[in-house]
Amino acid sequence: MINKYPTLYSFRRCPYAMRARLALRLCKIQCIIREISLKAKNSEFLMVSPKATVPVLVLPNGEVLEESLDIIYWSLEQNDPSKLKINNQLANETNKLIELFDTEFKFHLDRYKYSSRYNIKNSQVHRDKARDILVQINTMLEGNNYLWGNNISLLDISILPFVRQFRIADKEWFDDNLGLENVNNWLNTFLNSDLLASIMTKYKVWEKDDHVDDTMLQLRWSLSFFRYPTDEPSINSSREGRVKNFQFSCHNIIFVPKDPAHCPN
């Protein structure tokens, strides 16, 4: 038996899983969501994806997407009502910036936020290195609500979850001493948005024998917070990364997303 809907294995606070959920949300893709415990990973999840990291999206045809960017690009190929796609002129710079945040920024973020785990004595060194990267973002945001103008894009949803984590490491310092007003405003807009609230619903950790909650089957797509251009940009959504096939039968489903009243950190 093959599912009618894609199944997303996710962890609520993981920035990679967050950006996958953002894409699915903005692309209005109905899917099954299964919250994974990273400390006690479900055996069925490990069978689907032996690399055992989230997010993982299992498509109805059994295809498995094991990278967050693959999930984003797949979502854009299905539907893009939010005009997330980047035109060809901006594609190269967009890819470079996403790579910068996935590598250098994430490297310094982890050693700043989890300094004891990495045995780092002076985490401020890594905090300042991450801030240096945000200087470029601050310049791009001058006069704009988002990185490529006044509409949210692929680039915004790909890096905002990491900037959110950077703030969580020391909220007082970020809010009062970061010294990058445009970045503060950009992140605050995201933190206070219905969009973020809608993808941060708290689900119980998925177990194989869980039953469907029929109250979770309704979707609401009111995102009046965002404005979208009328011109359709060129498509830049070529998928990269590891993709494999896996015939998988799902029995217990929860649909995402919903619109909760608030979004806890």
PDB file of C-alpha atoms in Angstrom:
ATOM      1  CA  MET A   1       0.000   0.000   0.000  1.00  0.00           C
ATOM      2  CA  ILE A   2       1.279   3.459  -0.947  1.00  0.00           C
ATOM      3  CA  ASN A   3       0.154   6.624   0.799  1.00  0.00           C
ATOM      4  CA  LYS A   4      -1.948   9.253  -0.891  1.00  0.00           C
ATOM      5  CA  TYR A   5      -0.003  12.006   0.871  1.00  0.00           C
ATOM      6  CA  PRO A   6       3.715  12.662   1.449  1.00  0.00           C
ATOM      7  CA  THR A   7       4.985  11.805   4.935  1.00  0.00           C
ATOM      8  CA  LEU A   8       7.352  14.214   6.662  1.00  0.00           C
ATOM      9  CA  TYR A   9       9.560  12.973   9.498  1.00  0.00           C
ATOM     10  CA  SER A  10      10.429  16.068  11.479  1.00  0.00           C
ATOM     11  CA  PHE A  11      11.732  17.510  14.728  1.00  0.00           C
ATOM     12  CA  ARG A  12      10.032  20.723  15.775  1.00  0.00           C
ATOM     13  CA  ARG A  13      13.078  22.829  16.687  1.00  0.00           C
ATOM     14  CA  CYS A  14      15.529  21.573  14.051  1.00  0.00           C
ATOM     15  CA  PRO A  15      16.279  24.469  11.645  1.00  0.00           C
ATOM     16  CA  TYR A  16      16.571  22.083   8.693  1.00  0.00           C
ATOM     17  CA  ALA A  17      13.174  20.578   9.486  1.00  0.00           C
ATOM     18  CA  MET A  18      11.751  24.054  10.053  1.00  0.00           C
ATOM     19  CA  ARG A  19      12.718  25.256   6.606  1.00  0.00           C
ATOM     20  CA  ALA A  20      11.251  22.132   5.026  1.00  0.00           C
ATOM     21  CA  ARG A  21       7.974  22.760   6.875  1.00  0.00           C
ATOM     22  CA  LEU A  22       8.039  26.409   5.810  1.00  0.00           C
ATOM     23  CA  ALA A  23       8.259  25.360   2.163  1.00  0.00           C
ATOM     24  CA  LEU A  24       5.474  22.800   2.505  1.00  0.00           C
ATOM     25  CA  ARG A  25       3.333  25.396   4.272  1.00  0.00           C
ATOM     26  CA  LEU A  26       3.889  28.172   1.746  1.00  0.00           C
ATOM     27  CA  CYS A  27       3.441  25.768  -1.166  1.00  0.00           C
ATOM     28  CA  LYS A  28       0.161  24.597   0.393  1.00  0.00           C
ATOM     29  CA  ILE A  29       1.115  20.935   0.256  1.00  0.00           C
ATOM     30  CA  GLN A  30      -0.992  18.636   2.396  1.00  0.00           C
ATOM     31  CA  CYS A  31       1.155  16.003   4.063  1.00  0.00           C
ATOM     32  CA  ILE A  32       1.496  13.667   7.001  1.00  0.00           C
ATOM     33  CA  ILE A  33       3.818  14.803   9.774  1.00  0.00           C
ATOM     34  CA  ARG A  34       5.567  12.524  12.241  1.00  0.00           C
ATOM     35  CA  GLU A  35       7.478  14.094  15.106  1.00  0.00           C
ATOM     36  CA  ILE A  36      10.694  12.184  15.799  1.00  0.00           C
ATOM     37  CA  SER A  37      12.569  11.975  19.085  1.00  0.00           C
ATOM     38  CA  LEU A  38      16.240  12.525  18.273  1.00  0.00           C
ATOM     39  CA  LYS A  39      17.201  10.730  21.486  1.00  0.00           C
ATOM     40  CA  ALA A  40      15.106   7.638  20.775  1.00  0.00           C
ATOM     41  CA  LYS A  41      14.623   7.324  17.041  1.00  0.00           C
ATOM     42  CA  ASN A  42      11.792   5.117  15.918  1.00  0.00           C
ATOM     43  CA  SER A  43      12.926   1.912  14.190  1.00  0.00           C
ATOM     44  CA  GLU A  44      10.514   2.481  11.318  1.00  0.00           C
ATOM     45  CA  PHE A  45      12.034   5.922  10.758  1.00  0.00           C
ATOM     46  CA  LEU A  46      15.514   4.365  10.693  1.00  0.00           C
ATOM     47  CA  MET A  47      14.320   1.872   8.107  1.00  0.00           C
ATOM     48  CA  VAL A  48      13.078   4.702   5.898  1.00  0.00           C
ATOM     49  CA  SER A  49      16.269   6.742   6.310  1.00  0.00           C
ATOM     50  CA  PRO A  50      19.329   4.958   7.722  1.00  0.00           C
ATOM     51  CA  LYS A  51      21.234   8.244   7.977  1.00  0.00           C
ATOM     52  CA  ALA A  52      18.756   9.022  10.787  1.00  0.00           C
ATOM     53  CA  THR A  53      18.562  12.797  10.497  1.00  0.00           C
ATOM     54  CA  VAL A  54      15.526  14.998   9.944  1.00  0.00           C
ATOM     55  CA  PRO A  55      13.815  16.136   7.856  1.00  0.00           C
ATOM     56  CA  VAL A  56      12.908  13.209   5.640  1.00  0.00           C
ATOM     57  CA  LEU A  57      10.013  13.310   3.189  1.00  0.00           C
ATOM     58  CA  VAL A  58       8.560  10.064   1.822  1.00  0.00           C
ATOM     59  CA  LEU A  59       6.588  10.725  -1.361  1.00  0.00           C
ATOM     60  CA  PRO A  60       3.451   8.791  -2.312  1.00  0.00           C
ATOM     61  CA  ASN A  61       5.407   6.876  -4.981  1.00  0.00           C
ATOM     62  CA  GLY A  62       7.925   5.685  -2.372  1.00  0.00           C
ATOM     63  CA  GLU A  63      10.671   8.145  -3.299  1.00  0.00           C
ATOM     64  CA  VAL A  64      12.594   9.413  -0.262  1.00  0.00           C
ATOM     65  CA  LEU A  65      14.013  12.934   0.044  1.00  0.00           C
ATOM     66  CA  GLU A  66      16.611  13.088   2.813  1.00  0.00           C
ATOM     67  CA  GLU A  67      17.797  16.702   2.571  1.00  0.00           C
ATOM     68  CA  SER A  68      15.858  19.818   3.525  1.00  0.00           C
ATOM     69  CA  LEU A  69      16.763  21.641   0.305  1.00  0.00           C
ATOM     70  CA  ASP A  70      15.564  18.684  -1.753  1.00  0.00           C
ATOM     71  CA  ILE A  71      12.236  18.931   0.072  1.00  0.00           C
ATOM     72  CA  ILE A  72      12.071  22.674  -0.601  1.00  0.00           C
ATOM     73  CA  TYR A  73      12.821  22.262  -4.318  1.00  0.00           C
ATOM     74  CA  TRP A  74      10.345  19.401  -4.623  1.00  0.00           C
ATOM     75  CA  SER A  75       7.672  21.550  -2.968  1.00  0.00           C
ATOM     76  CA  LEU A  76       8.319  24.392  -5.401  1.00  0.00           C
ATOM     77  CA  GLU A  77       7.963  22.010  -8.327  1.00  0.00           C
ATOM     78  CA  GLN A  78       4.493  21.012  -7.104  1.00  0.00           C
ATOM     79  CA  ASN A  79       3.058  24.437  -6.366  1.00  0.00           C
ATOM     80  CA  ASP A  80       4.378  27.946  -5.746  1.00  0.00           C
ATOM     81  CA  PRO A  81       1.492  30.271  -4.863  1.00  0.00           C
ATOM     82  CA  SER A  82       3.776  32.288  -2.574  1.00  0.00           C
ATOM     83  CA  LYS A  83       6.231  33.063  -5.400  1.00  0.00           C
ATOM     84  CA  LEU A  84       9.217  31.662  -3.528  1.00  0.00           C
ATOM     85  CA  LYS A  85      11.129  30.776  -6.673  1.00  0.00           C
ATOM     86  CA  ILE A  86      14.144  32.883  -7.526  1.00  0.00           C
ATOM     87  CA  ASN A  87      14.640  34.263 -11.024  1.00  0.00           C
ATOM     88  CA  ASN A  88      17.719  33.128 -12.927  1.00  0.00           C
ATOM     89  CA  GLN A  89      19.593  36.386 -12.321  1.00  0.00           C
ATOM     90  CA  LEU A  90      19.496  35.852  -8.549  1.00  0.00           C
ATOM     91  CA  ALA A  91      19.926  32.079  -8.557  1.00  0.00           C
ATOM     92  CA  ASN A  92      23.713  31.986  -8.275  1.00  0.00           C
ATOM     93  CA  GLU A  93      23.872  34.479  -5.400  1.00  0.00           C
ATOM     94  CA  THR A  94      20.993  32.722  -3.635  1.00  0.00           C
ATOM     95  CA  ASN A  95      22.751  29.358  -3.823  1.00  0.00           C
ATOM     96  CA  LYS A  96      25.991  30.878  -2.529  1.00  0.00           C
ATOM     97  CA  LEU A  97      24.262  32.456   0.457  1.00  0.00           C
ATOM     98  CA  ILE A  98      22.405  29.276   1.361  1.00  0.00           C
ATOM     99  CA  GLU A  99      25.692  27.378   1.180  1.00  0.00           C
ATOM    100  CA  LEU A 100      27.352  30.033   3.358  1.00  0.00           C
ATOM    101  CA  PHE A 101      24.729  29.607   6.077  1.00  0.00           C
ATOM    102  CA  ASP A 102      24.704  25.822   5.809  1.00  0.00           C
ATOM    103  CA  THR A 103      28.478  25.676   6.285  1.00  0.00           C
ATOM    104  CA  GLU A 104      30.265  28.648   7.880  1.00  0.00           C
ATOM    105  CA  PHE A 105      27.339  30.183   9.736  1.00  0.00           C
ATOM    106  CA  LYS A 106      26.162  26.810  11.051  1.00  0.00           C
ATOM    107  CA  PHE A 107      29.730  25.955  12.116  1.00  0.00           C
ATOM    108  CA  HIS A 108      30.023  29.099  14.237  1.00  0.00           C
ATOM    109  CA  LEU A 109      26.419  28.903  15.452  1.00  0.00           C
ATOM    110  CA  ASP A 110      26.930  25.429  16.886  1.00  0.00           C
ATOM    111  CA  ARG A 111      30.155  26.401  18.670  1.00  0.00           C
ATOM    112  CA  TYR A 112      28.548  29.528  20.074  1.00  0.00           C
ATOM    113  CA  LYS A 113      25.237  27.978  21.134  1.00  0.00           C
ATOM    114  CA  TYR A 114      26.656  24.628  22.276  1.00  0.00           C
ATOM    115  CA  SER A 115      30.113  25.689  23.437  1.00  0.00           C
ATOM    116  CA  SER A 116      30.316  23.061  26.197  1.00  0.00           C
ATOM    117  CA  ARG A 117      29.562  20.274  23.724  1.00  0.00           C
ATOM    118  CA  TYR A 118      32.508  21.384  21.583  1.00  0.00           C
ATOM    119  CA  ASN A 119      34.740  22.212  24.553  1.00  0.00           C
ATOM    120  CA  ILE A 120      34.922  25.858  23.456  1.00  0.00           C
ATOM    121  CA  LYS A 121      36.325  28.176  26.109  1.00  0.00           C
ATOM    122  CA  ASN A 122      35.554  31.459  24.354  1.00  0.00           C
ATOM    123  CA  SER A 123      32.262  31.137  22.499  1.00  0.00           C
ATOM    124  CA  GLN A 124      32.208  34.864  21.747  1.00  0.00           C
ATOM    125  CA  VAL A 125      34.787  34.282  19.017  1.00  0.00           C
ATOM    126  CA  HIS A 126      32.250  32.151  17.161  1.00  0.00           C
ATOM    127  CA  ARG A 127      29.431  34.551  17.989  1.00  0.00           C
ATOM    128  CA  ASP A 128      31.377  37.379  16.355  1.00  0.00           C
ATOM    129  CA  LYS A 129      32.238  35.259  13.297  1.00  0.00           C
ATOM    130  CA  ALA A 130      28.553  34.474  12.809  1.00  0.00           C
ATOM    131  CA  ARG A 131      27.700  38.148  13.248  1.00  0.00           C
ATOM    132  CA  ASP A 132      30.185  39.038  10.501  1.00  0.00           C
ATOM    133  CA  ILE A 133      28.147  36.920   8.101  1.00  0.00           C
ATOM    134  CA  LEU A 134      24.971  38.715   9.173  1.00  0.00           C
ATOM    135  CA  VAL A 135      26.521  42.053   8.180  1.00  0.00           C
ATOM    136  CA  GLN A 136      26.041  41.083   4.524  1.00  0.00           C
ATOM    137  CA  ILE A 137      22.429  40.164   5.223  1.00  0.00           C
ATOM    138  CA  ASN A 138      21.888  43.498   6.972  1.00  0.00           C
ATOM    139  CA  THR A 139      23.089  45.319   3.840  1.00  0.00           C
ATOM    140  CA  MET A 140      20.809  43.290   1.582  1.00  0.00           C
ATOM    141  CA  LEU A 141      17.828  44.162   3.785  1.00  0.00           C
ATOM    142  CA  GLU A 142      18.359  47.915   3.501  1.00  0.00           C
ATOM    143  CA  GLY A 143      15.039  49.335   2.315  1.00  0.00           C
ATOM    144  CA  ASN A 144      13.526  45.826   1.980  1.00  0.00           C
ATOM    145  CA  ASN A 145      11.299  43.643   4.113  1.00  0.00           C
ATOM    146  CA  TYR A 146      13.019  40.496   2.835  1.00  0.00           C
ATOM    147  CA  LEU A 147      16.317  39.611   1.219  1.00  0.00           C
ATOM    148  CA  TRP A 148      15.289  40.017  -2.413  1.00  0.00           C
ATOM    149  CA  GLY A 149      12.689  42.748  -1.945  1.00  0.00           C
ATOM    150  CA  ASN A 150       9.386  43.024  -0.155  1.00  0.00           C
ATOM    151  CA  ASN A 151       8.258  39.427  -0.621  1.00  0.00           C
ATOM    152  CA  ILE A 152       9.480  36.340   1.196  1.00  0.00           C
ATOM    153  CA  SER A 153      11.577  34.044  -0.980  1.00  0.00           C
ATOM    154  CA  LEU A 154      13.411  30.743  -1.088  1.00  0.00           C
ATOM    155  CA  LEU A 155      16.453  32.468   0.414  1.00  0.00           C
ATOM    156  CA  ASP A 156      14.566  33.856   3.420  1.00  0.00           C
ATOM    157  CA  ILE A 157      12.983  30.560   4.441  1.00  0.00           C
ATOM    158  CA  SER A 158      16.292  28.734   3.962  1.00  0.00           C
ATOM    159  CA  ILE A 159      18.278  30.835   6.433  1.00  0.00           C
ATOM    160  CA  LEU A 160      15.800  32.411   8.873  1.00  0.00           C
ATOM    161  CA  PRO A 161      15.586  29.264  11.057  1.00  0.00           C
ATOM    162  CA  PHE A 162      19.361  29.461  11.625  1.00  0.00           C
ATOM    163  CA  VAL A 163      19.242  33.155  12.519  1.00  0.00           C
ATOM    164  CA  ARG A 164      16.429  32.316  14.937  1.00  0.00           C
ATOM    165  CA  GLN A 165      18.723  29.791  16.638  1.00  0.00           C
ATOM    166  CA  PHE A 166      21.531  32.342  16.769  1.00  0.00           C
ATOM    167  CA  ARG A 167      19.246  34.711  18.692  1.00  0.00           C
ATOM    168  CA  ILE A 168      18.130  31.965  21.096  1.00  0.00           C
ATOM    169  CA  ALA A 169      21.743  31.465  22.220  1.00  0.00           C
ATOM    170  CA  ASP A 170      21.616  34.896  23.927  1.00  0.00           C
ATOM    171  CA  LYS A 171      18.407  36.795  23.268  1.00  0.00           C
ATOM    172  CA  GLU A 172      19.371  39.852  25.286  1.00  0.00           C
ATOM    173  CA  TRP A 173      22.655  40.295  23.422  1.00  0.00           C
ATOM    174  CA  PHE A 174      21.005  39.749  20.027  1.00  0.00           C
ATOM    175  CA  ASP A 175      18.172  42.196  20.702  1.00  0.00           C
ATOM    176  CA  ASP A 176      20.266  44.917  22.349  1.00  0.00           C
ATOM    177  CA  ASN A 177      23.827  44.549  21.094  1.00  0.00           C
ATOM    178  CA  LEU A 178      23.828  42.889  17.672  1.00  0.00           C
ATOM    179  CA  GLY A 179      23.969  46.318  16.063  1.00  0.00           C
ATOM    180  CA  LEU A 180      22.294  45.200  12.830  1.00  0.00           C
ATOM    181  CA  GLU A 181      18.897  46.868  12.847  1.00  0.00           C
ATOM    182  CA  ASN A 182      17.719  45.437   9.543  1.00  0.00           C
ATOM    183  CA  VAL A 183      18.486  41.891  10.669  1.00  0.00           C
ATOM    184  CA  ASN A 184      16.678  42.465  13.970  1.00  0.00           C
ATOM    185  CA  ASN A 185      13.593  43.784  12.169  1.00  0.00           C
ATOM    186  CA  TRP A 186      13.661  40.974   9.586  1.00  0.00           C
ATOM    187  CA  LEU A 187      13.887  38.281  12.243  1.00  0.00           C
ATOM    188  CA  ASN A 188      11.274  39.920  14.486  1.00  0.00           C
ATOM    189  CA  THR A 189       8.848  40.015  11.579  1.00  0.00           C
ATOM    190  CA  PHE A 190       9.385  36.285  11.128  1.00  0.00           C
ATOM    191  CA  LEU A 191       9.143  35.488  14.851  1.00  0.00           C
ATOM    192  CA  ASN A 192       5.823  37.319  15.160  1.00  0.00           C
ATOM    193  CA  SER A 193       4.312  35.947  11.957  1.00  0.00           C
ATOM    194  CA  ASP A 194       1.384  33.613  11.498  1.00  0.00           C
ATOM    195  CA  LEU A 195       3.653  31.672   9.165  1.00  0.00           C
ATOM    196  CA  LEU A 196       6.095  30.669  11.902  1.00  0.00           C
ATOM    197  CA  ALA A 197       3.278  29.932  14.336  1.00  0.00           C
ATOM    198  CA  SER A 198       1.674  27.621  11.792  1.00  0.00           C
ATOM    199  CA  ILE A 199       4.753  25.405  11.426  1.00  0.00           C
ATOM    200  CA  MET A 200       5.630  25.276  15.132  1.00  0.00           C
ATOM    201  CA  THR A 201       2.630  23.268  16.303  1.00  0.00           C
ATOM    202  CA  LYS A 202       3.622  20.902  19.113  1.00  0.00           C
ATOM    203  CA  TYR A 203       2.924  17.267  18.244  1.00  0.00           C
ATOM    204  CA  LYS A 204       3.473  14.263  20.473  1.00  0.00           C
ATOM    205  CA  VAL A 205       6.374  12.052  19.441  1.00  0.00           C
ATOM    206  CA  TRP A 206       5.150   9.668  16.783  1.00  0.00           C
ATOM    207  CA  GLU A 207       4.783   5.996  17.624  1.00  0.00           C
ATOM    208  CA  LYS A 208       4.053   3.272  15.121  1.00  0.00           C
ATOM    209  CA  ASP A 209       0.620   2.438  16.549  1.00  0.00           C
ATOM    210  CA  ASP A 210      -0.642   6.005  16.933  1.00  0.00           C
ATOM    211  CA  HIS A 211      -4.172   6.666  15.690  1.00  0.00           C
ATOM    212  CA  VAL A 212      -5.317   9.453  13.416  1.00  0.00           C
ATOM    213  CA  ASP A 213      -6.654  12.538  15.175  1.00  0.00           C
ATOM    214  CA  ASP A 214      -9.571  13.605  13.004  1.00  0.00           C
ATOM    215  CA  THR A 215      -9.445  17.120  14.447  1.00  0.00           C
ATOM    216  CA  MET A 216      -6.081  17.593  12.730  1.00  0.00           C
ATOM    217  CA  LEU A 217      -7.412  17.048   9.203  1.00  0.00           C
ATOM    218  CA  GLN A 218      -8.371  20.636   8.485  1.00  0.00           C
ATOM    219  CA  LEU A 219      -6.026  23.032   6.739  1.00  0.00           C
ATOM    220  CA  ARG A 220      -6.245  26.807   6.816  1.00  0.00           C
ATOM    221  CA  TRP A 221      -4.181  28.864   4.405  1.00  0.00           C
ATOM    222  CA  SER A 222      -4.832  32.471   5.511  1.00  0.00           C
ATOM    223  CA  LEU A 223      -1.440  34.121   5.151  1.00  0.00           C
ATOM    224  CA  SER A 224      -2.503  37.726   4.561  1.00  0.00           C
ATOM    225  CA  PHE A 225       0.748  38.783   6.245  1.00  0.00           C
ATOM    226  CA  PHE A 226       2.600  38.289   2.962  1.00  0.00           C
ATOM    227  CA  ARG A 227       2.328  40.176  -0.316  1.00  0.00           C
ATOM    228  CA  TYR A 228       3.232  38.454  -3.565  1.00  0.00           C
ATOM    229  CA  PRO A 229       4.224  39.908  -6.953  1.00  0.00           C
ATOM    230  CA  THR A 230       1.986  39.395  -9.963  1.00  0.00           C
ATOM    231  CA  ASP A 231       4.787  38.407 -12.362  1.00  0.00           C
ATOM    232  CA  GLU A 232       5.796  34.755 -12.404  1.00  0.00           C
ATOM    233  CA  PRO A 233       9.612  34.511 -11.956  1.00  0.00           C
ATOM    234  CA  SER A 234      11.727  31.980 -13.783  1.00  0.00           C
ATOM    235  CA  ILE A 235      11.968  28.574 -12.174  1.00  0.00           C
ATOM    236  CA  ASN A 236      15.132  27.702 -10.327  1.00  0.00           C
ATOM    237  CA  SER A 237      14.366  24.474  -8.544  1.00  0.00           C
ATOM    238  CA  SER A 238      16.745  21.797  -9.746  1.00  0.00           C
ATOM    239  CA  ARG A 239      17.052  19.208  -6.990  1.00  0.00           C
ATOM    240  CA  GLU A 240      20.390  17.995  -5.767  1.00  0.00           C
ATOM    241  CA  GLY A 241      21.332  15.444  -3.165  1.00  0.00           C
ATOM    242  CA  ARG A 242      20.673  11.842  -2.413  1.00  0.00           C
ATOM    243  CA  VAL A 243      17.310  10.419  -3.477  1.00  0.00           C
ATOM    244  CA  LYS A 244      16.301   6.810  -3.165  1.00  0.00           C
ATOM    245  CA  ASN A 245      13.198   4.676  -3.616  1.00  0.00           C
ATOM    246  CA  PHE A 246      11.468   2.940  -0.761  1.00  0.00           C
ATOM    247  CA  GLN A 247       8.055   1.275  -0.797  1.00  0.00           C
ATOM    248  CA  PHE A 248       6.566   2.282   2.553  1.00  0.00           C
ATOM    249  CA  SER A 249       3.124   1.833   4.047  1.00  0.00           C
ATOM    250  CA  CYS A 250       1.902   4.467   6.534  1.00  0.00           C
ATOM    251  CA  HIS A 251      -1.083   3.815   8.770  1.00  0.00           C
ATOM    252  CA  ASN A 252      -1.355   6.629  11.297  1.00  0.00           C
ATOM    253  CA  ILE A 253      -1.564  10.112   9.900  1.00  0.00           C
ATOM    254  CA  ILE A 254      -1.604  13.692  11.089  1.00  0.00           C
ATOM    255  CA  PHE A 255      -1.880  16.534   8.659  1.00  0.00           C
ATOM    256  CA  VAL A 256       0.226  19.678   8.685  1.00  0.00           C
ATOM    257  CA  PRO A 257      -0.003  22.560   9.060  1.00  0.00           C
ATOM    258  CA  LYS A 258      -2.477  24.081  11.519  1.00  0.00           C
ATOM    259  CA  ASP A 259      -2.639  27.620  12.834  1.00  0.00           C
ATOM    260  CA  PRO A 260      -2.025  27.614  16.606  1.00  0.00           C
ATOM    261  CA  ALA A 261      -2.710  30.670  18.682  1.00  0.00           C
ATOM    262  CA  HIS A 262       0.936  31.274  19.472  1.00  0.00           C
ATOM    263  CA  CYS A 263       4.409  30.036  18.730  1.00  0.00           C
ATOM    264  CA  PRO A 264       6.591  29.090  21.724  1.00  0.00           C
ATOM    265  CA  ASN A 265      10.351  29.349  21.310  1.00  0.00           C
TER     266      ASN A 265
END
